[in-house]
Short mmCIF file of N, CA, C and O in Angstrom, two decimals:
data_model
loop_
_atom_site.label_atom_id
_atom_site.label_comp_id
_atom_site.label_asym_id
_atom_site.label_seq_id
_atom_site.Cartn_x
_atom_site.Cartn_y
_atom_site.Cartn_z
N MET A 1 109.57 100.55 126.93
CA MET A 1 110.72 100.49 126.05
C MET A 1 111.07 101.71 125.37
O MET A 1 110.02 102.56 124.99
N THR A 2 112.00 102.22 125.21
CA THR A 2 112.50 103.49 124.64
C THR A 2 113.18 103.12 123.44
O THR A 2 114.21 102.40 123.21
N ILE A 3 112.80 103.78 122.29
CA ILE A 3 113.26 103.59 120.91
C ILE A 3 113.69 104.95 120.33
O ILE A 3 112.86 105.88 120.49
N CYS A 4 114.85 104.93 119.73
CA CYS A 4 115.14 106.11 118.94
C CYS A 4 115.26 105.75 117.57
O CYS A 4 115.95 104.72 117.19
N ILE A 5 114.64 106.54 116.67
CA ILE A 5 114.68 106.09 115.21
C ILE A 5 115.08 107.38 114.47
O ILE A 5 114.83 108.50 114.93
N ALA A 6 115.82 107.13 113.36
CA ALA A 6 116.07 108.29 112.35
C ALA A 6 116.36 107.73 110.94
O ALA A 6 116.55 106.43 110.87
N SER A 7 116.48 108.58 110.09
CA SER A 7 116.49 108.09 108.74
C SER A 7 118.09 108.00 108.35
O SER A 7 118.52 108.45 107.36
N ASN A 8 118.73 107.17 109.21
CA ASN A 8 120.02 106.87 108.88
C ASN A 8 120.13 105.36 108.76
O ASN A 8 119.34 104.58 108.99
N ASP A 9 121.43 104.93 108.29
CA ASP A 9 121.52 103.46 108.06
C ASP A 9 121.75 102.75 109.47
O ASP A 9 121.96 103.44 110.44
N ALA A 10 121.60 101.42 109.43
CA ALA A 10 121.74 100.78 110.65
C ALA A 10 123.09 100.90 111.25
O ALA A 10 123.28 100.73 112.52
N TYR A 11 124.09 101.00 110.44
CA TYR A 11 125.57 101.22 111.06
C TYR A 11 125.58 102.56 111.80
O TYR A 11 126.14 102.42 112.85
N VAL A 12 125.00 103.59 111.27
CA VAL A 12 125.03 104.82 111.95
C VAL A 12 124.40 104.84 113.19
O VAL A 12 124.70 105.23 114.34
N MET A 13 123.04 104.16 113.20
CA MET A 13 122.38 104.04 114.49
C MET A 13 122.96 103.18 115.45
O MET A 13 123.04 103.59 116.72
N GLU A 14 123.57 102.20 115.11
CA GLU A 14 124.45 101.34 116.08
C GLU A 14 125.60 102.18 116.69
O GLU A 14 125.80 102.02 117.86
N ALA A 15 126.27 102.83 115.86
CA ALA A 15 127.33 103.59 116.39
C ALA A 15 126.82 104.87 117.30
O ALA A 15 127.38 105.05 118.47
N TRP A 16 125.76 105.47 116.99
CA TRP A 16 125.15 106.41 117.77
C TRP A 16 124.81 105.84 119.21
O TRP A 16 125.07 106.41 120.28
N GLY A 17 124.07 104.83 119.25
CA GLY A 17 123.67 104.26 120.39
C GLY A 17 124.83 103.76 121.28
O GLY A 17 124.84 103.97 122.51
N ARG A 18 125.91 103.19 120.69
CA ARG A 18 127.09 102.84 121.46
C ARG A 18 127.83 104.02 121.97
O ARG A 18 128.29 103.99 123.15
N THR A 19 128.04 105.01 121.24
CA THR A 19 129.02 106.10 121.49
C THR A 19 128.22 107.05 122.46
O THR A 19 128.87 107.82 123.33
N SER A 20 126.78 107.11 122.51
CA SER A 20 126.19 108.09 123.36
C SER A 20 125.72 107.41 124.62
O SER A 20 125.52 108.19 125.48
N GLY A 21 126.10 106.25 124.70
CA GLY A 21 125.75 105.50 126.03
C GLY A 21 124.32 104.97 126.09
O GLY A 21 123.71 104.33 127.09
N GLY A 22 123.64 105.50 125.07
CA GLY A 22 122.05 105.17 125.06
C GLY A 22 121.83 103.51 125.00
O GLY A 22 120.80 103.23 125.70
N ALA A 23 122.52 102.92 124.16
CA ALA A 23 122.40 101.45 124.09
C ALA A 23 122.61 100.92 125.47
O ALA A 23 121.89 100.05 125.80
N ASP A 24 123.77 101.19 126.22
CA ASP A 24 123.92 100.66 127.41
C ASP A 24 122.78 101.04 128.51
O ASP A 24 122.69 100.26 129.49
N ALA A 25 122.07 102.02 128.15
CA ALA A 25 121.09 102.54 129.15
C ALA A 25 119.66 101.76 128.83
O ALA A 25 118.66 101.96 129.44
N GLY A 26 119.70 101.07 127.74
CA GLY A 26 118.50 100.24 127.27
C GLY A 26 117.75 100.79 126.09
O GLY A 26 116.73 100.37 125.89
N ILE A 27 118.33 101.91 125.56
CA ILE A 27 117.53 102.62 124.51
C ILE A 27 117.80 101.77 123.26
O ILE A 27 119.00 101.50 122.84
N ARG A 28 116.80 101.46 122.48
CA ARG A 28 117.01 100.74 121.11
C ARG A 28 117.19 101.86 120.11
O ARG A 28 116.40 102.63 119.97
N PHE A 29 118.22 101.72 119.27
CA PHE A 29 118.32 102.69 118.19
C PHE A 29 118.08 101.97 116.90
O PHE A 29 118.75 100.90 116.57
N LEU A 30 117.10 102.36 116.11
CA LEU A 30 116.60 101.63 115.00
C LEU A 30 116.69 102.64 113.87
O LEU A 30 116.40 103.84 113.79
N SER A 31 117.01 101.85 112.65
CA SER A 31 117.15 102.74 111.48
C SER A 31 115.77 102.65 110.70
O SER A 31 115.13 101.83 110.46
N ASP A 32 115.48 103.87 110.12
CA ASP A 32 114.37 104.11 109.20
C ASP A 32 115.08 104.40 107.80
O ASP A 32 114.67 105.61 107.30
N SER A 33 115.76 103.85 107.38
CA SER A 33 116.85 104.20 106.20
C SER A 33 116.04 104.61 105.04
O SER A 33 116.43 105.52 104.29
N ASP A 34 114.89 103.98 104.70
CA ASP A 34 114.07 104.47 103.56
C ASP A 34 112.97 105.37 103.96
O ASP A 34 112.22 105.89 103.15
N ALA A 35 113.07 105.94 105.18
CA ALA A 35 112.10 106.81 105.67
C ALA A 35 110.53 106.28 105.62
O ALA A 35 109.67 107.25 105.70
N ALA A 36 110.27 105.07 105.61
CA ALA A 36 109.00 104.61 105.45
C ALA A 36 108.20 104.96 106.65
O ALA A 36 106.89 105.40 106.55
N LEU A 37 108.62 104.83 107.95
CA LEU A 37 107.92 105.26 109.10
C LEU A 37 107.77 106.77 109.10
O LEU A 37 106.80 107.29 109.40
N THR A 38 108.97 107.48 108.92
CA THR A 38 108.81 108.94 108.74
C THR A 38 107.84 109.47 107.93
O THR A 38 107.06 110.37 108.23
N LYS A 39 107.78 108.84 106.73
CA LYS A 39 106.70 109.30 105.77
C LYS A 39 105.36 108.89 106.29
O LYS A 39 104.38 109.89 106.15
N ALA A 40 105.14 107.81 106.76
CA ALA A 40 103.77 107.43 107.30
C ALA A 40 103.26 108.31 108.52
O ALA A 40 102.11 108.64 108.75
N LEU A 41 104.30 108.73 109.39
CA LEU A 41 103.93 109.70 110.35
C LEU A 41 103.80 111.31 109.84
O LEU A 41 103.54 112.02 110.61
N GLY A 42 104.20 111.48 108.53
CA GLY A 42 104.10 112.89 108.16
C GLY A 42 105.30 113.71 108.77
O GLY A 42 105.02 115.00 108.94
N LEU A 43 106.28 113.15 109.05
CA LEU A 43 107.41 113.82 109.82
C LEU A 43 108.66 113.92 108.84
O LEU A 43 109.83 113.96 109.34
N THR A 44 108.58 114.02 107.59
CA THR A 44 109.78 114.19 106.73
C THR A 44 110.12 115.52 106.58
O THR A 44 109.37 116.63 106.79
N MET A 45 111.49 115.75 106.40
CA MET A 45 112.18 117.13 106.43
C MET A 45 113.16 117.01 105.14
O MET A 45 114.03 116.09 105.19
N GLU A 46 112.86 117.78 103.99
CA GLU A 46 113.58 117.72 102.92
C GLU A 46 115.04 118.45 103.22
O GLU A 46 114.89 119.74 103.76
N THR A 47 116.13 118.03 103.00
CA THR A 47 117.65 118.64 103.25
C THR A 47 118.31 118.29 101.88
O THR A 47 117.98 117.51 101.12
N PRO A 48 119.39 119.09 101.83
CA PRO A 48 120.30 118.84 100.60
C PRO A 48 120.66 117.32 100.54
O PRO A 48 121.31 116.85 99.59
N ASN A 49 120.88 116.69 101.79
CA ASN A 49 121.41 115.33 101.77
C ASN A 49 120.14 114.22 101.81
O ASN A 49 120.41 112.97 101.89
N GLY A 50 119.05 114.72 101.38
CA GLY A 50 117.83 113.87 101.22
C GLY A 50 116.89 114.00 102.44
O GLY A 50 116.81 114.98 103.06
N ILE A 51 115.72 113.10 102.41
CA ILE A 51 114.82 113.13 103.50
C ILE A 51 115.53 112.74 104.78
O ILE A 51 116.11 111.71 104.90
N ARG A 52 115.11 113.51 105.71
CA ARG A 52 115.57 113.33 107.00
C ARG A 52 114.17 113.29 107.89
O ARG A 52 113.14 113.61 107.60
N THR A 53 114.35 112.70 109.10
CA THR A 53 113.22 112.77 110.18
C THR A 53 113.26 113.99 111.09
O THR A 53 114.31 114.32 111.64
N LYS A 54 112.09 114.62 111.08
CA LYS A 54 111.90 115.75 112.06
C LYS A 54 112.07 115.22 113.42
O LYS A 54 111.81 114.11 113.82
N ARG A 55 112.51 116.20 114.40
CA ARG A 55 112.70 115.75 115.77
C ARG A 55 111.26 115.64 116.31
O ARG A 55 110.41 116.56 116.32
N PHE A 56 110.98 114.57 117.15
CA PHE A 56 109.77 114.33 117.85
C PHE A 56 110.03 113.24 118.87
O PHE A 56 110.90 112.61 118.80
N SER A 57 109.02 113.23 119.62
CA SER A 57 108.86 112.19 120.85
C SER A 57 107.41 111.75 120.80
O SER A 57 106.54 112.46 120.53
N LEU A 58 107.19 110.46 121.32
CA LEU A 58 105.90 110.04 121.39
C LEU A 58 105.82 108.87 122.38
O LEU A 58 106.69 108.18 122.75
N ILE A 59 104.69 108.77 123.11
CA ILE A 59 104.35 107.73 123.94
C ILE A 59 103.24 106.83 123.37
O ILE A 59 102.26 107.41 122.93
N ALA A 60 103.52 105.59 123.18
CA ALA A 60 102.38 104.58 122.75
C ALA A 60 102.09 103.56 123.78
O ALA A 60 103.06 103.25 124.46
N ASP A 61 100.86 103.20 123.78
CA ASP A 61 100.44 102.21 124.67
C ASP A 61 99.71 101.19 123.74
O ASP A 61 98.72 101.42 123.23
N ASP A 62 100.33 99.86 123.74
CA ASP A 62 99.65 98.87 123.01
C ASP A 62 99.51 99.10 121.62
O ASP A 62 98.47 98.96 121.00
N GLY A 63 100.43 99.92 120.99
CA GLY A 63 100.42 100.25 119.63
C GLY A 63 99.60 101.52 119.14
O GLY A 63 99.60 101.76 117.99
N LYS A 64 99.09 102.33 120.15
CA LYS A 64 98.33 103.38 119.91
C LYS A 64 99.15 104.52 120.51
O LYS A 64 99.42 104.55 121.75
N VAL A 65 99.24 105.69 119.81
CA VAL A 65 99.89 106.81 120.22
C VAL A 65 99.08 107.43 121.22
O VAL A 65 97.86 107.87 120.86
N THR A 66 99.48 107.76 122.33
CA THR A 66 98.77 108.45 123.44
C THR A 66 99.10 109.87 123.80
O THR A 66 98.42 110.83 124.23
N HIS A 67 100.47 110.08 123.35
CA HIS A 67 101.01 111.51 123.58
C HIS A 67 101.98 111.75 122.46
O HIS A 67 102.86 110.85 122.15
N TYR A 68 101.95 113.00 121.83
CA TYR A 68 102.93 113.29 120.70
C TYR A 68 103.79 114.63 121.16
O TYR A 68 102.93 115.57 121.62
N PHE A 69 104.95 114.51 121.01
CA PHE A 69 105.62 115.90 121.38
C PHE A 69 106.37 116.22 120.22
O PHE A 69 107.17 115.56 119.59
N SER A 70 106.05 117.62 119.57
CA SER A 70 106.84 118.20 118.54
C SER A 70 107.87 119.13 118.85
O SER A 70 107.69 119.79 119.75
N SER A 71 108.75 119.32 117.91
CA SER A 71 109.68 120.20 118.06
C SER A 71 109.61 121.48 117.25
O SER A 71 110.36 122.28 116.99
N ALA A 72 108.33 121.47 116.63
CA ALA A 72 107.91 122.56 115.63
C ALA A 72 108.21 124.00 116.41
O ALA A 72 108.65 124.81 115.75
N GLU A 73 107.93 124.18 117.62
CA GLU A 73 108.09 125.41 118.35
C GLU A 73 109.22 125.35 119.03
O GLU A 73 110.08 126.42 119.07
N GLU A 74 109.60 124.46 119.86
CA GLU A 74 110.82 124.45 120.66
C GLU A 74 111.39 122.85 120.67
O GLU A 74 110.58 122.07 121.06
N SER A 75 112.67 122.75 120.43
CA SER A 75 113.16 121.32 120.44
C SER A 75 113.04 120.70 121.86
O SER A 75 112.88 119.50 122.05
N SER A 76 113.14 121.59 122.91
CA SER A 76 112.97 121.11 124.31
C SER A 76 111.67 120.35 124.50
O SER A 76 111.61 119.68 125.58
N ASN A 77 110.67 120.67 123.68
CA ASN A 77 109.34 120.01 123.88
C ASN A 77 109.35 118.46 123.75
O ASN A 77 108.74 117.81 124.18
N THR A 78 110.53 117.99 123.08
CA THR A 78 110.74 116.60 122.72
C THR A 78 111.63 116.00 123.86
O THR A 78 111.91 114.78 123.65
N TRP A 79 112.28 116.76 124.65
CA TRP A 79 113.28 116.26 125.68
C TRP A 79 112.66 115.37 126.74
O TRP A 79 111.45 115.44 126.95
N ALA A 80 113.43 114.65 127.35
CA ALA A 80 112.92 113.63 128.41
C ALA A 80 112.12 114.20 129.41
O ALA A 80 111.02 113.54 129.87
N PRO A 81 112.42 115.43 130.00
CA PRO A 81 111.45 115.81 131.01
C PRO A 81 110.10 116.04 130.58
O PRO A 81 109.08 115.81 131.29
N SER A 82 109.83 116.57 129.44
CA SER A 82 108.35 116.72 128.84
C SER A 82 107.76 115.37 128.68
O SER A 82 106.62 115.20 129.13
N VAL A 83 108.45 114.41 128.13
CA VAL A 83 107.98 113.01 127.93
C VAL A 83 107.77 112.28 129.24
O VAL A 83 106.59 111.84 129.39
N LEU A 84 108.66 112.45 130.09
CA LEU A 84 108.45 111.62 131.39
C LEU A 84 107.24 112.20 132.22
O LEU A 84 106.68 111.34 132.98
N SER A 85 107.15 113.45 132.22
CA SER A 85 105.93 114.08 133.07
C SER A 85 104.72 113.70 132.53
O SER A 85 103.67 113.77 133.27
N SER A 86 104.60 113.07 131.44
CA SER A 86 103.53 112.57 130.82
C SER A 86 102.95 111.01 130.94
O SER A 86 101.99 110.56 130.52
N LEU A 87 104.13 110.40 131.49
CA LEU A 87 103.97 108.97 131.78
C LEU A 87 103.01 108.60 132.99
O LEU A 87 103.02 109.42 133.90
#
């Protein structure tokens, strides 16, 4: 299962999934509107508009993170080819 989360409200996430074609491709777009997951993962980013989610990707197996991809050096580290090569 592929999930996209962001610290946006559910309406923004639904529109993003619909207009990007991601939802049609089977990607689930989920809201972390209070940034609870983002905070728990230590991936918050303060902006003038409030707390946002840093860009990252991860692979989890049975609820355990097995691979983590950070955009700290290059955003391309989080893109699909990097993630898919680790599956």
